C-alpha positions as a Python dict, from the first residue, in 0.01 Angstrom:
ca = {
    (1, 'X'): (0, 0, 0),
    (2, 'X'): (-86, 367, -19),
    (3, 'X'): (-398, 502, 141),
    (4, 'X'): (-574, 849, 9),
    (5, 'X'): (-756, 1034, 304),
    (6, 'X'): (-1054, 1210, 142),
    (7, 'X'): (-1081, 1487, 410),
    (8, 'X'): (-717, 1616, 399),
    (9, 'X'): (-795, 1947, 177),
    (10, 'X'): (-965, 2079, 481),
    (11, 'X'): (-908, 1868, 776),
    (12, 'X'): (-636, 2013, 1020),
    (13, 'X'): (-563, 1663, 1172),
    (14, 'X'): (-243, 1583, 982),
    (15, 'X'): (-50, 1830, 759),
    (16, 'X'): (87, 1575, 431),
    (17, 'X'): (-83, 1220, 520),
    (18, 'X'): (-134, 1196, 92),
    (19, 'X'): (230, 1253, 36),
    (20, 'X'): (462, 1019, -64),
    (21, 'X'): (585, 813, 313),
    (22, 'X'): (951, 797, 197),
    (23, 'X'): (915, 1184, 121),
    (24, 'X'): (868, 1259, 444),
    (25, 'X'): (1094, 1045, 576),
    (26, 'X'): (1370, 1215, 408),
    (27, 'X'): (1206, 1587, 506),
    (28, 'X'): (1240, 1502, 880),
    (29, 'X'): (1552, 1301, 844),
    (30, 'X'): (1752, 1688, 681),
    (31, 'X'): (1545, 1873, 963),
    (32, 'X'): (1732, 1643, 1231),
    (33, 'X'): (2030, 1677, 1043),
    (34, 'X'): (2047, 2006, 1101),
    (35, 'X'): (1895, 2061, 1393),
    (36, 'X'): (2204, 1860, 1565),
    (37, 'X'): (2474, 1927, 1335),
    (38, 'X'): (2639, 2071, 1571),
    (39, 'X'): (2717, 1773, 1825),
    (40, 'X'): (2755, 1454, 1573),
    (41, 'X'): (2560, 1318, 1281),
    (42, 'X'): (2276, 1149, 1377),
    (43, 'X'): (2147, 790, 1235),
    (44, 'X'): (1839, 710, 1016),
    (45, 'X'): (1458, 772, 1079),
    (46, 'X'): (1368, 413, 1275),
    (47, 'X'): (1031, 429, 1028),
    (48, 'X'): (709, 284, 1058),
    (49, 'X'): (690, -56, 897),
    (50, 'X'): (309, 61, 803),
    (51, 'X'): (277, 422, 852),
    (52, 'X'): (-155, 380, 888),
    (53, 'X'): (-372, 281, 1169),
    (54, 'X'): (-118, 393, 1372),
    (55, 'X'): (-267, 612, 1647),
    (56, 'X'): (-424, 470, 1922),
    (57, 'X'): (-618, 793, 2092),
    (58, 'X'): (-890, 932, 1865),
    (59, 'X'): (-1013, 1293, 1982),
    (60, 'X'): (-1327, 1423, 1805),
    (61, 'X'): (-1457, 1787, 1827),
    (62, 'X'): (-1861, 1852, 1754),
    (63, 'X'): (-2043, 2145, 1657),
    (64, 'X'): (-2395, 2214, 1461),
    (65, 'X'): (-2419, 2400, 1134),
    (66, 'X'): (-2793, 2504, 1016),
    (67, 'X'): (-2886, 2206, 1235),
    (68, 'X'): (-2674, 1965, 1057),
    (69, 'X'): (-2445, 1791, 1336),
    (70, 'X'): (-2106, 1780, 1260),
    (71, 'X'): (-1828, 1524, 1387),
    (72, 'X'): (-1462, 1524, 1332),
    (73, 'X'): (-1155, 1749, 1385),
    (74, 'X'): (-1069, 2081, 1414),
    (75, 'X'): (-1014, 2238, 1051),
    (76, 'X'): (-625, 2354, 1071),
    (77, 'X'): (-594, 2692, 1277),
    (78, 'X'): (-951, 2750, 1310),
    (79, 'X'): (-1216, 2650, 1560),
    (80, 'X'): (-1446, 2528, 1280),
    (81, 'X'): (-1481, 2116, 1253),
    (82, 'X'): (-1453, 1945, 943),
    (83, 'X'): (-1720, 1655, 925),
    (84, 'X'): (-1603, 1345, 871),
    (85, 'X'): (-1636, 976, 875),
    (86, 'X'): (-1304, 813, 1007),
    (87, 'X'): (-927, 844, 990),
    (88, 'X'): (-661, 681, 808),
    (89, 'X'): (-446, 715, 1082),
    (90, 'X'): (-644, 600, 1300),
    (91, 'X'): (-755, 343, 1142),
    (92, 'X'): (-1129, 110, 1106),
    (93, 'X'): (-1188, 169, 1506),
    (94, 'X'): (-1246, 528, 1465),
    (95, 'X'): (-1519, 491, 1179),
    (96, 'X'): (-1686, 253, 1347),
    (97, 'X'): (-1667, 496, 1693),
    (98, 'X'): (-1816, 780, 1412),
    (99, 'X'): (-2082, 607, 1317),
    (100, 'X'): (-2177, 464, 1654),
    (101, 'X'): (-2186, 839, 1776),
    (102, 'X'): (-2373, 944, 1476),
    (103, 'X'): (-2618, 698, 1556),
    (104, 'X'): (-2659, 769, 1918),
    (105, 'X'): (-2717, 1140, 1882),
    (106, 'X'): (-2944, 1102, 1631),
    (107, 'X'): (-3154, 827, 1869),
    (108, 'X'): (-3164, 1014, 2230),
    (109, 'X'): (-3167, 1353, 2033),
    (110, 'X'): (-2809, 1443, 2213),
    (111, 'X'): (-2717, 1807, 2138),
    (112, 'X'): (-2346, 1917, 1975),
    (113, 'X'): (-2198, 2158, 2188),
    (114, 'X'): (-2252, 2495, 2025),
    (115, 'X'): (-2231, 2893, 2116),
    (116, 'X'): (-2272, 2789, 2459),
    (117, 'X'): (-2561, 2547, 2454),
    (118, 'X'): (-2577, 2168, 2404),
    (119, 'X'): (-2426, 1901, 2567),
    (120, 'X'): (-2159, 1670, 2403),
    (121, 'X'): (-1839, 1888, 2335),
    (122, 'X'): (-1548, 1630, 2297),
    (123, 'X'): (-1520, 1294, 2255),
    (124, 'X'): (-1196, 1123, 2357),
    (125, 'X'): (-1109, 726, 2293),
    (126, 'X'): (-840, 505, 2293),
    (127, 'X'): (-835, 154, 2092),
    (128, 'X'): (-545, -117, 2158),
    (129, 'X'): (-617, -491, 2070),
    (130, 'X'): (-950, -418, 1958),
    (131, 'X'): (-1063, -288, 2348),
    (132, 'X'): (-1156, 79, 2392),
    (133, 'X'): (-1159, 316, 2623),
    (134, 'X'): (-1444, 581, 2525),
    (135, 'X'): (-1500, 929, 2733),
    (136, 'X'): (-1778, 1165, 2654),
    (137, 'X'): (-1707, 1520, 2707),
    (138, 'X'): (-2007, 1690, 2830),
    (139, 'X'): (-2151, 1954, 3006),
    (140, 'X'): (-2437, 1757, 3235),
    (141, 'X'): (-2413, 1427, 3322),
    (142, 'X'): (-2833, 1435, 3275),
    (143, 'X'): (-2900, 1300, 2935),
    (144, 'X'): (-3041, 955, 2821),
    (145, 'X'): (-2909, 651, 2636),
    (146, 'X'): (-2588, 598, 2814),
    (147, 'X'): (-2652, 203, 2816),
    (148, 'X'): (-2725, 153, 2469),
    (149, 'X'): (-2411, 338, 2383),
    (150, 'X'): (-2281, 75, 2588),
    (151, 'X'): (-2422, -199, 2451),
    (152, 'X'): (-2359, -87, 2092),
    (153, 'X'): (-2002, -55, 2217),
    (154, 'X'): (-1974, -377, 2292),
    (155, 'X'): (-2115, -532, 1999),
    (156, 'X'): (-1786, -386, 1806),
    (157, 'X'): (-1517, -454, 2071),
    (158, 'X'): (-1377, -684, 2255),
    (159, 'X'): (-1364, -486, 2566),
    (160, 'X'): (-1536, -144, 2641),
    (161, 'X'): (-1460, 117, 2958),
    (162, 'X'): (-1717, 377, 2935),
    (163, 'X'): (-1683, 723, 3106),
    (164, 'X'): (-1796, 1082, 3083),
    (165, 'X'): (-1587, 1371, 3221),
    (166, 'X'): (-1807, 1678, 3310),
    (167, 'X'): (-1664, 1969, 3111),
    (168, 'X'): (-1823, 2336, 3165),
    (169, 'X'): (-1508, 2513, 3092),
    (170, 'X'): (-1504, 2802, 2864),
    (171, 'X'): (-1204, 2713, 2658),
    (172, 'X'): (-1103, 2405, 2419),
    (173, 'X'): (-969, 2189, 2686),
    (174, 'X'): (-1094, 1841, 2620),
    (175, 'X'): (-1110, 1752, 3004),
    (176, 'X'): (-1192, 1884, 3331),
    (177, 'X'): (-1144, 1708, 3669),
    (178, 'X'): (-1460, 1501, 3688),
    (179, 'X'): (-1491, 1165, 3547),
    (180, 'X'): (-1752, 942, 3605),
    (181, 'X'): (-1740, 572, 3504),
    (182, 'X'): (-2041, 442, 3271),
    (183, 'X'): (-2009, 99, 3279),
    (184, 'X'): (-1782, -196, 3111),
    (185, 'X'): (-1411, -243, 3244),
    (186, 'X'): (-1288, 13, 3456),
    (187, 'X'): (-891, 1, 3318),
    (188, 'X'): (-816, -17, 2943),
    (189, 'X'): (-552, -314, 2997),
    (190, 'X'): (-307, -421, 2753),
    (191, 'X'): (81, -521, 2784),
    (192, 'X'): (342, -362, 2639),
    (193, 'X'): (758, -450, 2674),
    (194, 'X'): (662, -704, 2916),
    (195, 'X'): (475, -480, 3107),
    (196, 'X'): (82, -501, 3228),
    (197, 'X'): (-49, -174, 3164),
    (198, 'X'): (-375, -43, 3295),
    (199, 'X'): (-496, 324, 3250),
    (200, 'X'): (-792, 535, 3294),
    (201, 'X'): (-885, 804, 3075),
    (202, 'X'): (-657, 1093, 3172),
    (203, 'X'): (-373, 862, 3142),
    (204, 'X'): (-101, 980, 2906),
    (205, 'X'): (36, 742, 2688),
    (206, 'X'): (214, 718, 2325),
    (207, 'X'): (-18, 751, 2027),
    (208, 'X'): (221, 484, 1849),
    (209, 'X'): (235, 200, 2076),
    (210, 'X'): (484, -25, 1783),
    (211, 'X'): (751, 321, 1787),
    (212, 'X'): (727, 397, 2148),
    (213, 'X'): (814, 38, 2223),
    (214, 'X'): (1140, 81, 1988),
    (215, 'X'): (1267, 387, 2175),
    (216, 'X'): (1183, 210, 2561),
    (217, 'X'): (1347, -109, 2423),
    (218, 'X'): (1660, 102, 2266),
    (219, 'X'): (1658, 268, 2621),
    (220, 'X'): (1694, 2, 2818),
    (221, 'X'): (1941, -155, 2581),
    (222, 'X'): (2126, 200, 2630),
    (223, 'X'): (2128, 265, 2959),
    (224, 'X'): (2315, -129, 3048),
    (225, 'X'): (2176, -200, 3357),
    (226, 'X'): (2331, -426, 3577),
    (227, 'X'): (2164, -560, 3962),
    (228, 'X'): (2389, -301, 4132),
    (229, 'X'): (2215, -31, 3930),
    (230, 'X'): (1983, 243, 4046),
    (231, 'X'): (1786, 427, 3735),
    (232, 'X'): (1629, 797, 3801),
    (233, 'X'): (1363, 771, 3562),
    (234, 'X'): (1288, 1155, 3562),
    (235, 'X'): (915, 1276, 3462),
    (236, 'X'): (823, 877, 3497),
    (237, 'X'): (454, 947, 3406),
    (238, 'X'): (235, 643, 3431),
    (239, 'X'): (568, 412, 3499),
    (240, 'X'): (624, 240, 3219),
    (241, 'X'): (908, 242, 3174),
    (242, 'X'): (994, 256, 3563),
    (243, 'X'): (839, -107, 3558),
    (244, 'X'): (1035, -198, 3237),
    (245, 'X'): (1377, -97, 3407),
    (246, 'X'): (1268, -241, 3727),
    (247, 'X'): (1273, -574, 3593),
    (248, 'X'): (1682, -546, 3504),
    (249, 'X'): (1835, -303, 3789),
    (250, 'X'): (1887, -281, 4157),
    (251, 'X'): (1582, 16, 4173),
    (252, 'X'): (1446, 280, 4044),
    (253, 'X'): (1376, 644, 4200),
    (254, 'X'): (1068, 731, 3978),
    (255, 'X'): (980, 1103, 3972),
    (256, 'X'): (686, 1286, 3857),
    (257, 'X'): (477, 1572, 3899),
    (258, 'X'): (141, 1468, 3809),
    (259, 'X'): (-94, 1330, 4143),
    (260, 'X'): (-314, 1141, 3919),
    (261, 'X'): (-53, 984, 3753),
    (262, 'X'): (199, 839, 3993),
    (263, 'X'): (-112, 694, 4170),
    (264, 'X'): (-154, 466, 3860),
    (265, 'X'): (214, 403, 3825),
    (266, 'X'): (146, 260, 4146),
    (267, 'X'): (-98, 113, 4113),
    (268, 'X'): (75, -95, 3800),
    (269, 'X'): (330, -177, 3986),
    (270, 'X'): (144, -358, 4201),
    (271, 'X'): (-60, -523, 3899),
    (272, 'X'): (327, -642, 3790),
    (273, 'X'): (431, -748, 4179),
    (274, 'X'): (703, -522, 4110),
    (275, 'X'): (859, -383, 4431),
    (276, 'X'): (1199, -141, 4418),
    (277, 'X'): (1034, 158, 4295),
    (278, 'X'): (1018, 437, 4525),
    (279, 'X'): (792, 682, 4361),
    (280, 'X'): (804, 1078, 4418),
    (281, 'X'): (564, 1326, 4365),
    (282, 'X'): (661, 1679, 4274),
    (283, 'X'): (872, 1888, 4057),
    (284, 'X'): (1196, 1692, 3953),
    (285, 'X'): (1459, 1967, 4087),
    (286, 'X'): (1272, 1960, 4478),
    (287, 'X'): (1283, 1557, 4409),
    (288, 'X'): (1619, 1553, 4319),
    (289, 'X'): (1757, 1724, 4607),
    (290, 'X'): (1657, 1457, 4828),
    (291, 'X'): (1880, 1170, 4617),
    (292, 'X'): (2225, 1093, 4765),
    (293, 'X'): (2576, 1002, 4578),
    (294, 'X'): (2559, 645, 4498),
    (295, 'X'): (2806, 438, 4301),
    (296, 'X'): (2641, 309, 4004),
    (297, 'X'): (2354, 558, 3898),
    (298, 'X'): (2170, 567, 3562),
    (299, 'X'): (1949, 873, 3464),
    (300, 'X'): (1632, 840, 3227),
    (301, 'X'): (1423, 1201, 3100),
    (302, 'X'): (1115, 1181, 2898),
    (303, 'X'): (1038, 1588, 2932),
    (304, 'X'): (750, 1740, 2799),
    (305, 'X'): (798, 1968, 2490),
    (306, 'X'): (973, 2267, 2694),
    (307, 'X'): (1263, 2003, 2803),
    (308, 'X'): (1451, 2021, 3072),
    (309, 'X'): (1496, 2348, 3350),
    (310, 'X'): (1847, 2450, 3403),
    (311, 'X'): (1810, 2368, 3781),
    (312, 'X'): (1704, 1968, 3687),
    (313, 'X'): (2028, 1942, 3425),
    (314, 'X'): (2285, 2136, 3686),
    (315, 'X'): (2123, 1857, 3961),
    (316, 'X'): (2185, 1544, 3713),
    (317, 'X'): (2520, 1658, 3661),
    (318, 'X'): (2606, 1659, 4033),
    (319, 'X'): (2475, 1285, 4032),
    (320, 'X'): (2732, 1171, 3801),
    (321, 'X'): (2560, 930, 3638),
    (322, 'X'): (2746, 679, 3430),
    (323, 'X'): (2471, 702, 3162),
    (324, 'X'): (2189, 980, 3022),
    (325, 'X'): (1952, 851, 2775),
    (326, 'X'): (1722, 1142, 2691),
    (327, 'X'): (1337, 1109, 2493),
    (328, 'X'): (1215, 1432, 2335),
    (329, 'X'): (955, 1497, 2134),
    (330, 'X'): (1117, 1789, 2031),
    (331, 'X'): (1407, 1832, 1912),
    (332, 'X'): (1485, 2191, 1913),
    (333, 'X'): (1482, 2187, 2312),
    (334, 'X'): (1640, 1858, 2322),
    (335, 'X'): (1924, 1974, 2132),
    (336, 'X'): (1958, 2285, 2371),
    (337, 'X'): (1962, 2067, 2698),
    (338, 'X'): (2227, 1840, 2522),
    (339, 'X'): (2439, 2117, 2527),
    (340, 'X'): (2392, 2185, 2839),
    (341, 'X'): (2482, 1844, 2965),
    (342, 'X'): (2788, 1839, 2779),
    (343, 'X'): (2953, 2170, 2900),
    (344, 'X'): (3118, 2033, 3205),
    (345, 'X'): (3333, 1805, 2971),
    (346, 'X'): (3214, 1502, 3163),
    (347, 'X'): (3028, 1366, 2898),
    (348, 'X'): (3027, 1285, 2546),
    (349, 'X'): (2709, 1198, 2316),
    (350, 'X'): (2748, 810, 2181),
    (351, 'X'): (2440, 830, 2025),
    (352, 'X'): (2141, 991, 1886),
    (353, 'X'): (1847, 801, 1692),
    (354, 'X'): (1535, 990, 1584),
    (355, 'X'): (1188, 823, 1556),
    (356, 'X'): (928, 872, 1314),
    (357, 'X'): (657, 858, 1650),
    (358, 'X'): (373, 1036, 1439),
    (359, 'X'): (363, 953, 1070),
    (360, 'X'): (251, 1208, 842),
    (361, 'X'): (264, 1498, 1075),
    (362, 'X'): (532, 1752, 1143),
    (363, 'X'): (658, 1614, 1461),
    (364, 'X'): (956, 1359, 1561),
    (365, 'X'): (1112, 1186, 1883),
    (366, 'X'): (1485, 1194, 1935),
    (367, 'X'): (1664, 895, 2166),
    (368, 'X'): (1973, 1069, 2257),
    (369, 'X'): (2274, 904, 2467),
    (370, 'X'): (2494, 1048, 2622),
    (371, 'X'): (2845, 862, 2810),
    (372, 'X'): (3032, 958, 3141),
    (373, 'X'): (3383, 1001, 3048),
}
């Protein structure tokens, strides 16, 4: 089945989502190609068995134009937002979430944030199993209707957790630091490879929940852990996968930078009664320094789109670690840090798999592999 987005001829949200699927399947697939030609040939696009309703995290912009309100995202290198009523990729939560927010600012009279007056600026919502986690982005908490938003909410979903997050910045951030819970669950729960996950709104997780399990489950395949095993599971995030890997090793060293986040990777760990993760908090080269020699030593990196410092590679390479599996949602700095790895001769690459993580838009993970020799 092929759907037709409506909005795409001015919508900056996705770049080809009317194209042919296979089409761009085979664009990305030549881009990887070449991007790692030098180090082996890579394998196929792991594809999306339905490349629609996809994304789980729905972020909507508003503005007012001649007093018309207008809802949706930004149009594509511009600050103006194209109006519209749902996404394809998103799928049917986000038009019901449109016209629920339609509704309510018409109701309680709630003003689009607009040159510097008016109060709701972002909205930011996540949707898994038919439960949602819903922030308003706002700059004053004092404004009415807050519990028939909830209410209304609820009538549609299964489960609701209601926030707002107090935003009086002057640039297009979508949050500041100051949440403040509405009402309905606190934790958008859900499981995922065998693990209970429970996050708040600042939380980062994968847009495509079916893909991202692929590449955690090809990971852990990967990496062959055995009970004598320790896994560094280098910028761990939320721990996901630091719970997954938990679950098949002796422990797991679980660094990451982010406050916020390693106290709910702790706090899920406790939700899983998992106990043999030791959890640091800080930049992974200071972290690093504090890990001895051990005999049988695993290293996992999910980087952000920068990839790896020198200083973090030269320290896993004094590890020794009998296996590297490496997650990048770029490839370009992946390929670079490969390299890098490889250039003491220790290692050799015995693998690299590249997933189609965000259909219709110019972006693709790699799962690379790499073998102590």
């Amino acid at each position: 089945m092929v759907m037709k987005c409506k909005f795409t001829k001015y919508c900056g949200g996705c770049k080809n989502v009317n194209d042919d699927y296979s089409l761009t399947l085979e664009s990305k697939q030549k881009y990887i190609n070449e991007v790692f030609e030098d180090i082996c040939v890579p394998n196929r696009v792991v594809a999306n068995y339905y490349p629609y309703k996809y994304r789980n995290k729905l972020q909507l912009a508003f503005t007012e134009l001649k007093g018309k309100t207008l809802v949706g995202f930004f149009e594509e290198g511009s600050i103006r937002v194209a109006d519209i009523d749902g996404c394809i990729l998103n799928g049917d939560y986000s038009f019901v979430v449109i016209k629920i927010i339609r509704e309510y600012m018409s109701r309680f009279k709630i003003r689009p944030y607009a040159f510097g007056s008016g109060i709701l600026r972002y909205l930011h919502a996540r949707c898994i199993d038919n439960k949602i986690q819903l922030t308003l982005c706002v700059t004053t908490d004092n404004f009415a209707g807050r519990n028939w938003l909830l209410d209304k909410l609820q009538e549609n979903f299964d489960e609701v957790s209601l926030y707002l997050n107090i935003n009086r910045r002057t640039d297009r951030a979508i949050f500041d630091n100051q949440f403040k819970f509405v009402g309905g669950t606190k934790y958008l729960n859900f499981e995922m490879c065998g693990v209970k996950v429970s996050i708040e709104p600042a939380s980062f997780l994968q847009v495509n929940l079916k893909i991202a399990e692929k590449m955690y489950k090809s990971a852990l395949e990967n990496l062959k852990l055995k009970d004598t095993t320790t896994v560094v599971d280098l910028y761990s995030g939320i721990g996901i996968t630091s719970i997954m890997f938990s679950k098949k090793c002796k422990n797991v060293i679980a660094i990451e930078e982010n406050k916020r986040a390693v106290g709910n990777a702790i706090q899920m760990a406790k939700l899983n009664s998992v106990h043999n993760i030791n959890f640091y908090v800080g930049k992974c080269e200071e972290n690093l320094d504090k890990l001895t020699q051990m005999d049988d030593i695993v290293v996992f990196v999910d980087p952000a789109r920068n990839g790896l410092e020198k200083s973090v590679i030269q320290k896993i390479l004094l590890l020794k670690p009998r296996k590297i599996v490496y997650m990048s949602c770029n490839p370009e700095t992946c390929v670079r840090d490969i390299k890098l790895l490889l250039s003491d001769n220790n290692y050799q690459v015995s693998d690299i798999t590249p997933y189609d993580m965000f259909a219709f838009a110019n972006h693709i993970e790699i799962l690379t592999v790499l073998d102590r020799m």
